[in-house]
mmCIF file of C-alpha atoms in Angstrom:
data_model
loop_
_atom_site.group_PDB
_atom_site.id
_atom_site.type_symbol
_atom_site.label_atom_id
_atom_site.label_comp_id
_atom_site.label_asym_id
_atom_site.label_seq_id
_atom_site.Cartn_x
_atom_site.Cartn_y
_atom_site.Cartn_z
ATOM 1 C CA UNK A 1 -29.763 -2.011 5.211
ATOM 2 C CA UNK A 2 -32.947 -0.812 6.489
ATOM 3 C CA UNK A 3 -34.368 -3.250 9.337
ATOM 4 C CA UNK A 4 -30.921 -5.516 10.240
ATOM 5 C CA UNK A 5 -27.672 -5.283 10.945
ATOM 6 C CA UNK A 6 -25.266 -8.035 9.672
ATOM 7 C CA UNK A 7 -21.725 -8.297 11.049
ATOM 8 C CA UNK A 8 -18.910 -10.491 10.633
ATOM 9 C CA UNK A 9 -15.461 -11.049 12.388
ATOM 10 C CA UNK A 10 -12.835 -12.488 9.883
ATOM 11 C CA UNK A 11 -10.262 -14.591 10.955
ATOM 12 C CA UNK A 12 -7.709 -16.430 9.549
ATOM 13 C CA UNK A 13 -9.231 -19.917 10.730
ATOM 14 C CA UNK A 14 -13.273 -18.824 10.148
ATOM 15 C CA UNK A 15 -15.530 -16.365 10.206
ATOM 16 C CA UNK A 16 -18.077 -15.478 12.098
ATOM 17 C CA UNK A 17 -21.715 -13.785 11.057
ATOM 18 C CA UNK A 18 -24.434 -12.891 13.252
ATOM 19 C CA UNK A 19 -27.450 -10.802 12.290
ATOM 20 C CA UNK A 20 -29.038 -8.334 14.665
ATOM 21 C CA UNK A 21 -32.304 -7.631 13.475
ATOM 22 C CA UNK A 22 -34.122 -4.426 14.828
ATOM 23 C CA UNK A 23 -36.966 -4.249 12.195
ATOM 24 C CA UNK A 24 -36.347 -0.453 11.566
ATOM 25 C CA UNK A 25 -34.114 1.689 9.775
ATOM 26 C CA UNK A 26 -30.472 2.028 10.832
ATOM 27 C CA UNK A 27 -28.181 4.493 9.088
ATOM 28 C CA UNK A 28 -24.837 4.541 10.785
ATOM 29 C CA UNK A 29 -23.258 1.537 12.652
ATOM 30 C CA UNK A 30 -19.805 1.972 14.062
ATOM 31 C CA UNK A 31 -18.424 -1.435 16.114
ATOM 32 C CA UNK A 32 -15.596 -1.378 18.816
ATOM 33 C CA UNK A 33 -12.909 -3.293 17.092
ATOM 34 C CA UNK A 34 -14.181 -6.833 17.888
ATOM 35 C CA UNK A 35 -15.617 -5.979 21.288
ATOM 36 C CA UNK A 36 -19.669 -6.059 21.946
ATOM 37 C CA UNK A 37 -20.134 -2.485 21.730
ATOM 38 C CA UNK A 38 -21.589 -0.714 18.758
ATOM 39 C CA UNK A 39 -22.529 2.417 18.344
ATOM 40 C CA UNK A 40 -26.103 3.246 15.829
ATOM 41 C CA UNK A 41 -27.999 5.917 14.591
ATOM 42 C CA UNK A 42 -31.737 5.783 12.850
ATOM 43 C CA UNK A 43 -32.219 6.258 9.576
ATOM 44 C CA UNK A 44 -34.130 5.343 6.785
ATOM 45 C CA UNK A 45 -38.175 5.699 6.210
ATOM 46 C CA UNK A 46 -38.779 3.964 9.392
ATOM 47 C CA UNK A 47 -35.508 5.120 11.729
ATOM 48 C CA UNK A 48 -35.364 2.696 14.847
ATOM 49 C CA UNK A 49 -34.056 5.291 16.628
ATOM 50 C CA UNK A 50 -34.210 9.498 16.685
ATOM 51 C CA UNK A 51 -31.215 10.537 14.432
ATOM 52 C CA UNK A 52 -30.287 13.013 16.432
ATOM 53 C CA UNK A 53 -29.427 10.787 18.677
ATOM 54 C CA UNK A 54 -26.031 7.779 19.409
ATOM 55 C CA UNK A 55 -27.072 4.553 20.761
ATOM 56 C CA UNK A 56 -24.316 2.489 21.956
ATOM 57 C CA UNK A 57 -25.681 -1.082 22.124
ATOM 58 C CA UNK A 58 -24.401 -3.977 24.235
ATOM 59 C CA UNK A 59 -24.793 -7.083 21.861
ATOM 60 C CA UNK A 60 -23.797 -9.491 25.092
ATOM 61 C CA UNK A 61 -26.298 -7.314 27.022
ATOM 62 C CA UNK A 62 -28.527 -7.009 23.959
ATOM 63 C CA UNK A 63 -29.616 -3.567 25.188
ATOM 64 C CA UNK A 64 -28.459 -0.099 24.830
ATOM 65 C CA UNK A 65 -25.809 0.804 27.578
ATOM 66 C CA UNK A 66 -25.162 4.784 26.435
ATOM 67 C CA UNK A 67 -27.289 7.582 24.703
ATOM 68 C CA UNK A 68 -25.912 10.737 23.337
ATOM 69 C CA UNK A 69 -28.636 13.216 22.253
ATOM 70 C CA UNK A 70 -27.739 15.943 19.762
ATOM 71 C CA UNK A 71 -29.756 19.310 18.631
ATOM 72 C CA UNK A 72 -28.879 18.056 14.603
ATOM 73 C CA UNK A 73 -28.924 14.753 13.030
ATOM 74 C CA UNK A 74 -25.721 12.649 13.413
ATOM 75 C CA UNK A 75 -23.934 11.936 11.087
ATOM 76 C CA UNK A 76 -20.876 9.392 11.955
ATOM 77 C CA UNK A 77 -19.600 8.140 14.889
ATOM 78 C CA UNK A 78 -16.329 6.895 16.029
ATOM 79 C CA UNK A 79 -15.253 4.499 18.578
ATOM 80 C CA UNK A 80 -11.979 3.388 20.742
ATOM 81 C CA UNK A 81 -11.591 1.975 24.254
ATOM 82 C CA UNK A 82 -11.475 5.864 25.702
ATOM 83 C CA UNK A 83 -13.320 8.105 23.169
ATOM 84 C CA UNK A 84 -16.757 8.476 21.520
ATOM 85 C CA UNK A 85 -16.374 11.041 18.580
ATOM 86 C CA UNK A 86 -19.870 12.177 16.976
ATOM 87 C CA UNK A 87 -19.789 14.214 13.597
ATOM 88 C CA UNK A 88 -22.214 16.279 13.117
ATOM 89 C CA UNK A 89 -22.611 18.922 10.166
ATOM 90 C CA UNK A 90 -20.850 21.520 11.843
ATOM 91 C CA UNK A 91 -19.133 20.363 14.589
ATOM 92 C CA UNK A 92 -16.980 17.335 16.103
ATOM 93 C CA UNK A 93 -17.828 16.242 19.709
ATOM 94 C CA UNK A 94 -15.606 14.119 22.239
ATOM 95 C CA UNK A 95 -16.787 12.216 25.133
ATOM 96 C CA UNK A 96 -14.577 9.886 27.308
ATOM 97 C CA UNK A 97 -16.150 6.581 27.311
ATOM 98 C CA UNK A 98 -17.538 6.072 30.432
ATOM 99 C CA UNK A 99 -21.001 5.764 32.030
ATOM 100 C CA UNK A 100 -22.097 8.272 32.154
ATOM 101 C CA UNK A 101 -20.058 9.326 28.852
ATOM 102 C CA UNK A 102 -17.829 12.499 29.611
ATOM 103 C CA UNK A 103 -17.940 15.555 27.315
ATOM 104 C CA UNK A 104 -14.673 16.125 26.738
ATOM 105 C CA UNK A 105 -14.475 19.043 23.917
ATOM 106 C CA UNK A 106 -16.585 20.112 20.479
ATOM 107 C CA UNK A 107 -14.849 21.462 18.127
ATOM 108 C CA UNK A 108 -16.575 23.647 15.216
ATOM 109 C CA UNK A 109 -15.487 22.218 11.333
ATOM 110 C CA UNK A 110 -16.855 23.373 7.835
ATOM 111 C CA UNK A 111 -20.234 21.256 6.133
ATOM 112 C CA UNK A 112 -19.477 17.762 6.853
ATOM 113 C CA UNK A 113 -22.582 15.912 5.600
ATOM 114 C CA UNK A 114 -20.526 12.926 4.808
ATOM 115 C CA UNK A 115 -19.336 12.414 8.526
ATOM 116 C CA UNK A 116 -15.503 12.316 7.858
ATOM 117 C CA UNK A 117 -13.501 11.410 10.817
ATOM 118 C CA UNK A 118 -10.658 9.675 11.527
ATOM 119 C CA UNK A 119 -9.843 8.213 14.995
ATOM 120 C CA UNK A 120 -6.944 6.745 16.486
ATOM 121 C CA UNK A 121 -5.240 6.140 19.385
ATOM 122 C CA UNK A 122 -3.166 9.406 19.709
ATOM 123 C CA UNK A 123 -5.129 11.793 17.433
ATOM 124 C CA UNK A 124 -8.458 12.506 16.001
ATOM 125 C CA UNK A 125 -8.592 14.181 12.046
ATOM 126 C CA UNK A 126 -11.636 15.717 10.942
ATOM 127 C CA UNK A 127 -12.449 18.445 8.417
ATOM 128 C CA UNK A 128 -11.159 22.330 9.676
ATOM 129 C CA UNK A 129 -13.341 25.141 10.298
ATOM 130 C CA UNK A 130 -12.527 26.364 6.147
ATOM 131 C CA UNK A 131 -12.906 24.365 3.109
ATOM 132 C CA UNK A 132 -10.210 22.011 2.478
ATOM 133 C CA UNK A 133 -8.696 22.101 5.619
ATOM 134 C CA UNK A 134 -7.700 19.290 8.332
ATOM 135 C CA UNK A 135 -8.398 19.456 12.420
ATOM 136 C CA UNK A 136 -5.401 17.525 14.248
ATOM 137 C CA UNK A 137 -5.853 17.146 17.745
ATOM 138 C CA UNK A 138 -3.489 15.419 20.196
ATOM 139 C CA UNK A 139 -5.868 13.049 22.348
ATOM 140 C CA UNK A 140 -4.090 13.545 25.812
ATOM 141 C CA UNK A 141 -2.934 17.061 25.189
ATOM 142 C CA UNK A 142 -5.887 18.682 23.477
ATOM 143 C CA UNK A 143 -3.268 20.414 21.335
ATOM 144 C CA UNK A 144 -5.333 21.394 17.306
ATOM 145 C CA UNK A 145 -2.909 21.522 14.617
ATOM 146 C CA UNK A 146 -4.354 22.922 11.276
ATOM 147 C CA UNK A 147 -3.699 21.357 7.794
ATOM 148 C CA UNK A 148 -4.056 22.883 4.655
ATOM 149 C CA UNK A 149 -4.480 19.737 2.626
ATOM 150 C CA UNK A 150 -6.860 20.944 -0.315
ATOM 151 C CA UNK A 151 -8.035 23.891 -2.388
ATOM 152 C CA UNK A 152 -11.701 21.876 -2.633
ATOM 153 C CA UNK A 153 -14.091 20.342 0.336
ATOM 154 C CA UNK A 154 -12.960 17.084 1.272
ATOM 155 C CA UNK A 155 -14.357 14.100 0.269
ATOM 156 C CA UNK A 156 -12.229 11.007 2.137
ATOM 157 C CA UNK A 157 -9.695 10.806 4.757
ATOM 158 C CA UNK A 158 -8.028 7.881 6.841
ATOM 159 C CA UNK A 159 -5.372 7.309 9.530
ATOM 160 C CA UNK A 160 -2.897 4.615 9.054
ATOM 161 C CA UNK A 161 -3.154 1.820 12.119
ATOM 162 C CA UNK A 162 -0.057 3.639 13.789
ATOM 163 C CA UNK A 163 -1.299 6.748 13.654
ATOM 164 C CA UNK A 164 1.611 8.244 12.081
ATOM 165 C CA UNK A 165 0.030 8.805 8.350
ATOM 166 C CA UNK A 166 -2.701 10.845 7.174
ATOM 167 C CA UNK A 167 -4.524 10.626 3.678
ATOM 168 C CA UNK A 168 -6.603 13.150 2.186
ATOM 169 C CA UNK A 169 -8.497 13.043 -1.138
ATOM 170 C CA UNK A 170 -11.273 16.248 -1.942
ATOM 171 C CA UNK A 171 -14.348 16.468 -4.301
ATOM 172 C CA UNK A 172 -12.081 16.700 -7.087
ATOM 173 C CA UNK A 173 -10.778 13.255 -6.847
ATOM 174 C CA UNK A 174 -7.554 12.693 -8.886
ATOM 175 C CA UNK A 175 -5.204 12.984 -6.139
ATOM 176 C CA UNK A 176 -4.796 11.816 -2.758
ATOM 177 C CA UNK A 177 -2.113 13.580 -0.060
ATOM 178 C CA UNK A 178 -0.404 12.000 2.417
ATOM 179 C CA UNK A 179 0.467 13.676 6.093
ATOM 180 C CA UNK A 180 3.047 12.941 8.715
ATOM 181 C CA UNK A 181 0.739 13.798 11.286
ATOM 182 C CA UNK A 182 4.131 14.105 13.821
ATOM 183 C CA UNK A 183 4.921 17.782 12.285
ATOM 184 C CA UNK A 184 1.666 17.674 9.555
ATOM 185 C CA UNK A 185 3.941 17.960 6.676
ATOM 186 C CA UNK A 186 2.556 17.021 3.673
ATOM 187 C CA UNK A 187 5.273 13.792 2.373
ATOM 188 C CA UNK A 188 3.327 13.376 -0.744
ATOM 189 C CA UNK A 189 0.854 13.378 -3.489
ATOM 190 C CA UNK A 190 -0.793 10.075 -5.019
ATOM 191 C CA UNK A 191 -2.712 10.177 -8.273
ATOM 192 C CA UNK A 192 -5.283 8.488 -8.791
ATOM 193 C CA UNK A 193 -6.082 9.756 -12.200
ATOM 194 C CA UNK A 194 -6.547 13.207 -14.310
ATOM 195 C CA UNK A 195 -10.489 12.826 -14.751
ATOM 196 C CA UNK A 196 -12.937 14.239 -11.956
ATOM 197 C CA UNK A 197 -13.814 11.403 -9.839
ATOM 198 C CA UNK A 198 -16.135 10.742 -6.827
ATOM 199 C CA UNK A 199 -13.735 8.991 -4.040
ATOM 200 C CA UNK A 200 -15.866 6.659 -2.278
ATOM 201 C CA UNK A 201 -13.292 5.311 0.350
ATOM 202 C CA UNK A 202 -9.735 5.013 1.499
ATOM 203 C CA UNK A 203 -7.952 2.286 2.947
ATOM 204 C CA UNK A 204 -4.568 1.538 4.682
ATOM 205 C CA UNK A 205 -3.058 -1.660 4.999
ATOM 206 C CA UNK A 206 -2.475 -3.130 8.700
ATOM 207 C CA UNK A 207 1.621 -2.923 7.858
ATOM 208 C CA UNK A 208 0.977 0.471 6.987
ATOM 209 C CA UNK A 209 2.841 -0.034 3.523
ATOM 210 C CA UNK A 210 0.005 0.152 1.059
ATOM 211 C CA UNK A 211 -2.714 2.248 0.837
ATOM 212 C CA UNK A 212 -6.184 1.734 -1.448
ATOM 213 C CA UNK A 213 -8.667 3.827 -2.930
ATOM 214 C CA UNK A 214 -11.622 3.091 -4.662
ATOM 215 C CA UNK A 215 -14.412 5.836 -6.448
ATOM 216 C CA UNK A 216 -16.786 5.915 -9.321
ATOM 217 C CA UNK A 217 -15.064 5.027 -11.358
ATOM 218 C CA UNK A 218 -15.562 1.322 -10.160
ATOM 219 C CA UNK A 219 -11.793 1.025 -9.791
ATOM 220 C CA UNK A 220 -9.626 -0.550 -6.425
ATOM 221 C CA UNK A 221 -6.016 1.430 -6.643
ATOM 222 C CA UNK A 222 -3.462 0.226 -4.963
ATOM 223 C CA UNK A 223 -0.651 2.507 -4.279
ATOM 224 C CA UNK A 224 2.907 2.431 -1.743
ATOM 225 C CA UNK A 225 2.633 4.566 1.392
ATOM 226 C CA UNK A 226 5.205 6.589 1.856
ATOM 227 C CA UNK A 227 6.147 6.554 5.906
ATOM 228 C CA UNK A 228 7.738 9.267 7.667
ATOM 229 C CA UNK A 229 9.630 6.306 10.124
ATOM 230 C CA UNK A 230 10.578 4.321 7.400
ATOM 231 C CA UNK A 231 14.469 3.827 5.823
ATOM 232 C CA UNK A 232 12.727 4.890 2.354
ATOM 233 C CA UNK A 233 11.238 7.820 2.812
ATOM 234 C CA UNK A 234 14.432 8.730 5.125
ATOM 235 C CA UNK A 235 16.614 8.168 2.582
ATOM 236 C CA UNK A 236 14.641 9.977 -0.022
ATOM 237 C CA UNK A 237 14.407 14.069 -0.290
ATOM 238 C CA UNK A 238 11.405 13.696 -2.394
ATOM 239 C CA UNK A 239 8.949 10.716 -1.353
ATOM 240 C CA UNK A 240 6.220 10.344 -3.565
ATOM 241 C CA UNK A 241 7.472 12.117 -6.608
ATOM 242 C CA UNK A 242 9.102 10.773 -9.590
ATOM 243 C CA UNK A 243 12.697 10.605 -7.874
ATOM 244 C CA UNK A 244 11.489 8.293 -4.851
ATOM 245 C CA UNK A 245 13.194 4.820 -5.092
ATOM 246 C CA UNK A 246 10.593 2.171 -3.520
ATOM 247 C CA UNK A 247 11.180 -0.993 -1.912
ATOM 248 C CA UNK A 248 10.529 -2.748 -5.512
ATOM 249 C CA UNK A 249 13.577 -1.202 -7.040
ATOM 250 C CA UNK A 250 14.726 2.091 -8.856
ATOM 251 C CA UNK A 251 12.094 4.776 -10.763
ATOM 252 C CA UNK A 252 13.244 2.731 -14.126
ATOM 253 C CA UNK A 253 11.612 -0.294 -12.580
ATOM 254 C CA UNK A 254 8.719 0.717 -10.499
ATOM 255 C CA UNK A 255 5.549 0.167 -12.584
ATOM 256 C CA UNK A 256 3.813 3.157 -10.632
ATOM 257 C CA UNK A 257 6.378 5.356 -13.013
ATOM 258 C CA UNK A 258 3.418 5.421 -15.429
ATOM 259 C CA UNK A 259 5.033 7.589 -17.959
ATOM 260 C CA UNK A 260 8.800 6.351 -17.701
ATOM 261 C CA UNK A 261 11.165 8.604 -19.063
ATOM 262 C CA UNK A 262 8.671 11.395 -19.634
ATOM 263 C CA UNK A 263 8.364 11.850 -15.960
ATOM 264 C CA UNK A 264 12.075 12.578 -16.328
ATOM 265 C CA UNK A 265 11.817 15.519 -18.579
ATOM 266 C CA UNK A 266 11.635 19.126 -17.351
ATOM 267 C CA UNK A 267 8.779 21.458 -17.410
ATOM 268 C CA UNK A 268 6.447 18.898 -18.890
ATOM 269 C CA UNK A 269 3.136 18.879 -16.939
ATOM 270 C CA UNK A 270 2.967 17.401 -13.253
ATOM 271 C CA UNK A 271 0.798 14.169 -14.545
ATOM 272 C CA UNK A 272 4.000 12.781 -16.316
ATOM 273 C CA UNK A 273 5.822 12.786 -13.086
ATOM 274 C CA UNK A 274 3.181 12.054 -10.665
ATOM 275 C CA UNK A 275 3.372 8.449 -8.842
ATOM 276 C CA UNK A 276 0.352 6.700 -9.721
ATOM 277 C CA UNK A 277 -0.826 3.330 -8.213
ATOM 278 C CA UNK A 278 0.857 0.362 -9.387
ATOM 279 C CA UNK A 279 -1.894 -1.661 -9.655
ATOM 280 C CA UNK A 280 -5.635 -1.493 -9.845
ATOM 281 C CA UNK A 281 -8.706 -4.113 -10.336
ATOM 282 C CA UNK A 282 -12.217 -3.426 -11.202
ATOM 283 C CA UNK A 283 -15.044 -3.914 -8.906
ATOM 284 C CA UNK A 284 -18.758 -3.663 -8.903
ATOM 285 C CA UNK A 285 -20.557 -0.539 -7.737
ATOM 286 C CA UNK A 286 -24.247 -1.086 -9.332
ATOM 287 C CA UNK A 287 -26.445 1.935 -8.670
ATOM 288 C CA UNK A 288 -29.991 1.376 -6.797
ATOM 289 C CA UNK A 289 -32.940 2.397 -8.422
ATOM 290 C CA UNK A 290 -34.676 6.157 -8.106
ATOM 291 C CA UNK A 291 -37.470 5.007 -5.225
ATOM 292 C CA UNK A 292 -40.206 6.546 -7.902
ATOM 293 C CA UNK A 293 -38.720 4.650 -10.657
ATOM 294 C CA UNK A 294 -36.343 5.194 -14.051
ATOM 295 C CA UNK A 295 -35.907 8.675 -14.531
ATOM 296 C CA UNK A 296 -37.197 9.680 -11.392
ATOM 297 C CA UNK A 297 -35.210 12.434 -9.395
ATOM 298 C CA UNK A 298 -32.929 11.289 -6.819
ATOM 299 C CA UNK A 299 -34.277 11.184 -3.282
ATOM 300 C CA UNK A 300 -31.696 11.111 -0.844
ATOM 301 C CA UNK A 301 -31.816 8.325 2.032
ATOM 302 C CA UNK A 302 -32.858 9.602 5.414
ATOM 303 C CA UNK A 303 -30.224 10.104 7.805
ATOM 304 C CA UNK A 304 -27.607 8.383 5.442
ATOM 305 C CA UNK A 305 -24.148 10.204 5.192
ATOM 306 C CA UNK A 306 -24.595 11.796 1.666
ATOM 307 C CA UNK A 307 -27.845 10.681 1.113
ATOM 308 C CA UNK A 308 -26.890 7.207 -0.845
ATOM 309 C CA UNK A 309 -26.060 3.944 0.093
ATOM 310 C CA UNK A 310 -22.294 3.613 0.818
ATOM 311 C CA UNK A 311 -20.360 1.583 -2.372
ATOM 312 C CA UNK A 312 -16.546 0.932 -2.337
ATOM 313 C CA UNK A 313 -16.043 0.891 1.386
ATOM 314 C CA UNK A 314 -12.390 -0.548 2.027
ATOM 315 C CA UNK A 315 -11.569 -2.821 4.694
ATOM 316 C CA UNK A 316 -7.953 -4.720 4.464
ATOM 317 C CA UNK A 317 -8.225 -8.280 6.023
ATOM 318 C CA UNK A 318 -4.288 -8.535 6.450
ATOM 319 C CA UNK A 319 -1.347 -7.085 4.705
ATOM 320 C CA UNK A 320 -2.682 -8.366 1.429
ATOM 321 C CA UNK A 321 -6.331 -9.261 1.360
ATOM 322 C CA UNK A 322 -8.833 -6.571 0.959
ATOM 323 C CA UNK A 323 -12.403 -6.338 1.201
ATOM 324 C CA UNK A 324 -14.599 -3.860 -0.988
ATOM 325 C CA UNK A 325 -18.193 -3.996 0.313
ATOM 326 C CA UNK A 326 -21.509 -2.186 -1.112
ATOM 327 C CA UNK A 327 -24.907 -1.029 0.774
ATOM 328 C CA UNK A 328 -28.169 -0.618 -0.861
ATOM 329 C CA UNK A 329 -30.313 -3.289 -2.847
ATOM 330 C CA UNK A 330 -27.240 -4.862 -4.334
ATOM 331 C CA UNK A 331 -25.166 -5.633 -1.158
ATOM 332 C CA UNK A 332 -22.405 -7.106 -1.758
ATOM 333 C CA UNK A 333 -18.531 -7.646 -0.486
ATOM 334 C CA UNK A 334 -15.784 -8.450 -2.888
ATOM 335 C CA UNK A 335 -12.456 -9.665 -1.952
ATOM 336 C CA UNK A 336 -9.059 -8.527 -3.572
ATOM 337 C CA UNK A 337 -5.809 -10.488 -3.108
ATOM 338 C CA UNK A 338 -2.480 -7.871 -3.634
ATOM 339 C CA UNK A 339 0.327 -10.220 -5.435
ATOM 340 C CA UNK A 340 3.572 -10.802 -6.943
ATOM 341 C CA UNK A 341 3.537 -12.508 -10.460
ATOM 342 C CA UNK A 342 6.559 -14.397 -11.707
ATOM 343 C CA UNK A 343 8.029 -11.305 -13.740
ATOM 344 C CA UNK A 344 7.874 -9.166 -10.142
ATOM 345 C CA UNK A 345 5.296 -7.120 -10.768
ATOM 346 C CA UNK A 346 2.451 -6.535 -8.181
ATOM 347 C CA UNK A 347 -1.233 -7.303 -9.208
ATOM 348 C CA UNK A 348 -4.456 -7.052 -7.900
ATOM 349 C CA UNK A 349 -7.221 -10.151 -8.411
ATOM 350 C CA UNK A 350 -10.483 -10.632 -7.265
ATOM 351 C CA UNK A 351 -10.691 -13.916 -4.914
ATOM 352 C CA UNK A 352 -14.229 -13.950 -4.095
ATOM 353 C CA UNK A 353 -17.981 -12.079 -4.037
ATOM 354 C CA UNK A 354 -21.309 -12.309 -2.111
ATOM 355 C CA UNK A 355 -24.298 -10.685 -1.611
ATOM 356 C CA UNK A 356 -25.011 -10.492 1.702
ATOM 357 C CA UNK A 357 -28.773 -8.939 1.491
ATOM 358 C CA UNK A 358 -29.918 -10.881 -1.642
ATOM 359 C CA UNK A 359 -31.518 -14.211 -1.499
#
C-alpha cells in the first residue's frame, strides 16, 4: 500500500474500517492492539516519512506524538502498553513508552532484513547474534537467554498470546520448532513438508491450542500446539513426535499421523514419524508484476521488509476463524473457518475473500 493505510477492528457484532490516507509511501505499520497509537515507517518510491526513522501516530490526535530516529533504515517495529521494540538489520532496540520514549537496551542480532520480532508481555524473541539462533530476554529482569533453534537463518517466528510458547521456522522451511520459553527447551518439531519452502507467516490461535503456517507454497497448515502447562504435553515424554496422544484421541486416530503405522517402524527416516498438520486449505498468493514488465529483474520495494509485498500474513479472529491477508496490487484478505465434520475429523474451509485495494 503505497499512499493509505486501511485498518479494521473485527468484532464479533461488526467491523469497523477506516482509511488513513497520507498520499506517500508507507512500509511498516504496527497498531497498539485496538488503541489509537500506531507506529509507521516510509517506504516505497515516494516514503512519507525518512525510513530511518519510527513515527508513532495518534489517530484521535491525528498527529504524530513520538519520533525515534535511527543511523539505518528500520525495519519492524513492535508495540505494547510499556515497550517500543525497533528492528533494525543488526540490532534490536528497547524504549519504555513514554514521552519522551526511554532507551532502555540494544541488543546486537545476526542480518535481520525481514524485521523478525516477537513481543509480549514478559519477553521479547528476536534473531541471536549467530545464524539460527534465538535472543530471549526477560522484560523486567533484562535477563538474555540464547536458543539454538536452527542450523539455517531464520525466516518466521511468533509468541503464543501467553507468552509461554515459541515457534521457529528457518529459510529451509519444512519444519517449524516449538519453545517453552520458561526453561527454552525445545518441546517439539512440526512439519510442514519435505520440499524447500519460503515460510511467509506464523500464527497462534488466541487459546493457544493451534498454531498456522502459511508459505509459497500457497498452503494454510493447521497444526496442535503442544503447551508446556497443559495435561497433554505433561502427560506425554515425547510431545510432538509420533508417540504424543492429542486431545483428538490416540496416534492410531490422529489424522496428523500422516504415515500411520510406518511412523511406528524403527530406523525408517524421521518424515514417517514426524507430526504433520492435520489439516490444510489453499489460499491465494498471486505475485505482482516486475515494475519494468514480464521478464524484467526483480526490483525490490523500498524500505519493505524483504523487498516484496507481504502475502500469507496470519491473523486468527478467535479460536477458530483465521484471516490470511496479501499486500501488493492484488490485496486481498481471505478468511478460514477450523472445523469438525461429522466423521470427527478437523478441516479447514474458506468462508470469505476481498480485495481491499482493488476497485
Amino acid at each position: 500500500m503505497h499512499s493509505a493505510l486501511r485498518y479494521t477492528n473485527y468484532k464479533v457484532v461488526r467491523t469497523y474500517t477506516e482509511d488513513l490516507d497520507f498520499n506517500a509511501g508507507i512500509a511498516v505499520a504496527e497498531m497498539l492492539g485496538r488503541a489509537n497509537y500506531i507506529a509507521l515507517v516510509g517506504g516505497g518510491k515516494q516514503p512519507k516519512f525518512p525510513q530511518n526513522k519510527v513515527i508513532i501516530w495518534d489517530d484521535a490526535k491525528q498527529k504524530a506524538v513520538i519520533t525515534l530516529e535511527f543511523r539505518t533504515q528500520v525495519h519492524r517495529v513492535r508495540l505494547s502498553r510499556s515497550r517500543i521494540v525497533v528492528a533494525l538489520q543488526n540490532s534490536i532496540h528497547m524504549y519504555a513508552f513514554s514521552s519522551p520514549p526511554e532507551k532502555l537496551s540494544v541488543f546486537e542480532t545476526a542480518d535481520n532484513l525481514n524485521g523478525l520480532c516477537c513481543l509480549g508481555t514478559k519477553v521479547v524473541a528476536f534473531p541471536g547474534n549467530a545464524t539460527g539462533r534465538v535472543q530471549l530476554v526477560e522484560i523486567d529482569t533484562g535477563n538474555v537467554s540464547i536458543i539454538p533453534a536452527h542450523g539455517s537463518p531464520l525466516k518466521a517466528m511468533e509468541l503464543s498470546p501467553d507468552g509461554q510458547v515459541l515457534a521457529t521456522a528457518s529459510e529451509t522451511g519444512t519444519l517449524i520448532r516449538i519453545f517453552a520459553t520458561s526453561n527454552c527447551a525445545r518441546i517439539a518439531e512440526l512439519r510442514r513438508g519435505v520440499d524447500h519452502a519460503t515460510i511467509y507467516s506464523i500464527g497462534i490461535s488466541p487459546d493457544n491450542t493451534l498454531l498456522a503456517v502459511t508459505s509459497d507454497k500457497s498452503t494454510l497448515h493447521i497444526f496442535d500446539l503442544p503447551h508446556p502447562l497443559r495435561d497433554d504435553y505433561n502427560n506425554s515424554p515425547q510431545v510432538g513426535t509420533a508417540s504424543s496422544v492429542h486431545s483428538i484421541g490416540s496416534i492410531d486416530e490422529a489424522p496428523n499421523q500422516k504415515w500411520g503405522i510406518l511412523g511406528k517402524i524403527p530406523l525408517l527416516p524421521r518424515v514417517f514419524s514426524d507430526v504433520y498438520s492435520f489439516t490444510s486449505a489453499h489460499f491465494e498468493t498471486v505475485d505482482d508484476p516486475s515494475i519494468g514488465g514480464v521478464g524484467a529483474p526483480y526490483i525490490p520495494i523500498p524500505g519493505v521488509p524483504g523487498g516484496k509485498a507481504a502475502k500469507g500474513i496470519i491473523g486468527w479472529l478467535n479460536e477458530y476463524t483465521i484471516m490470511v491477508i496479501g499486500a501488493g496490487r492484488d490485496g486481498r484478505w481471505e478468511r478460514f473457518i477450523v472445523g469438525t465434520a461429522d466423521d470427527g475429523r478437523r478441516h479447514c474451509i474458506r468462508n470469505g475473500w476481498k480485495r481491499y485495494l482493488g476497485s
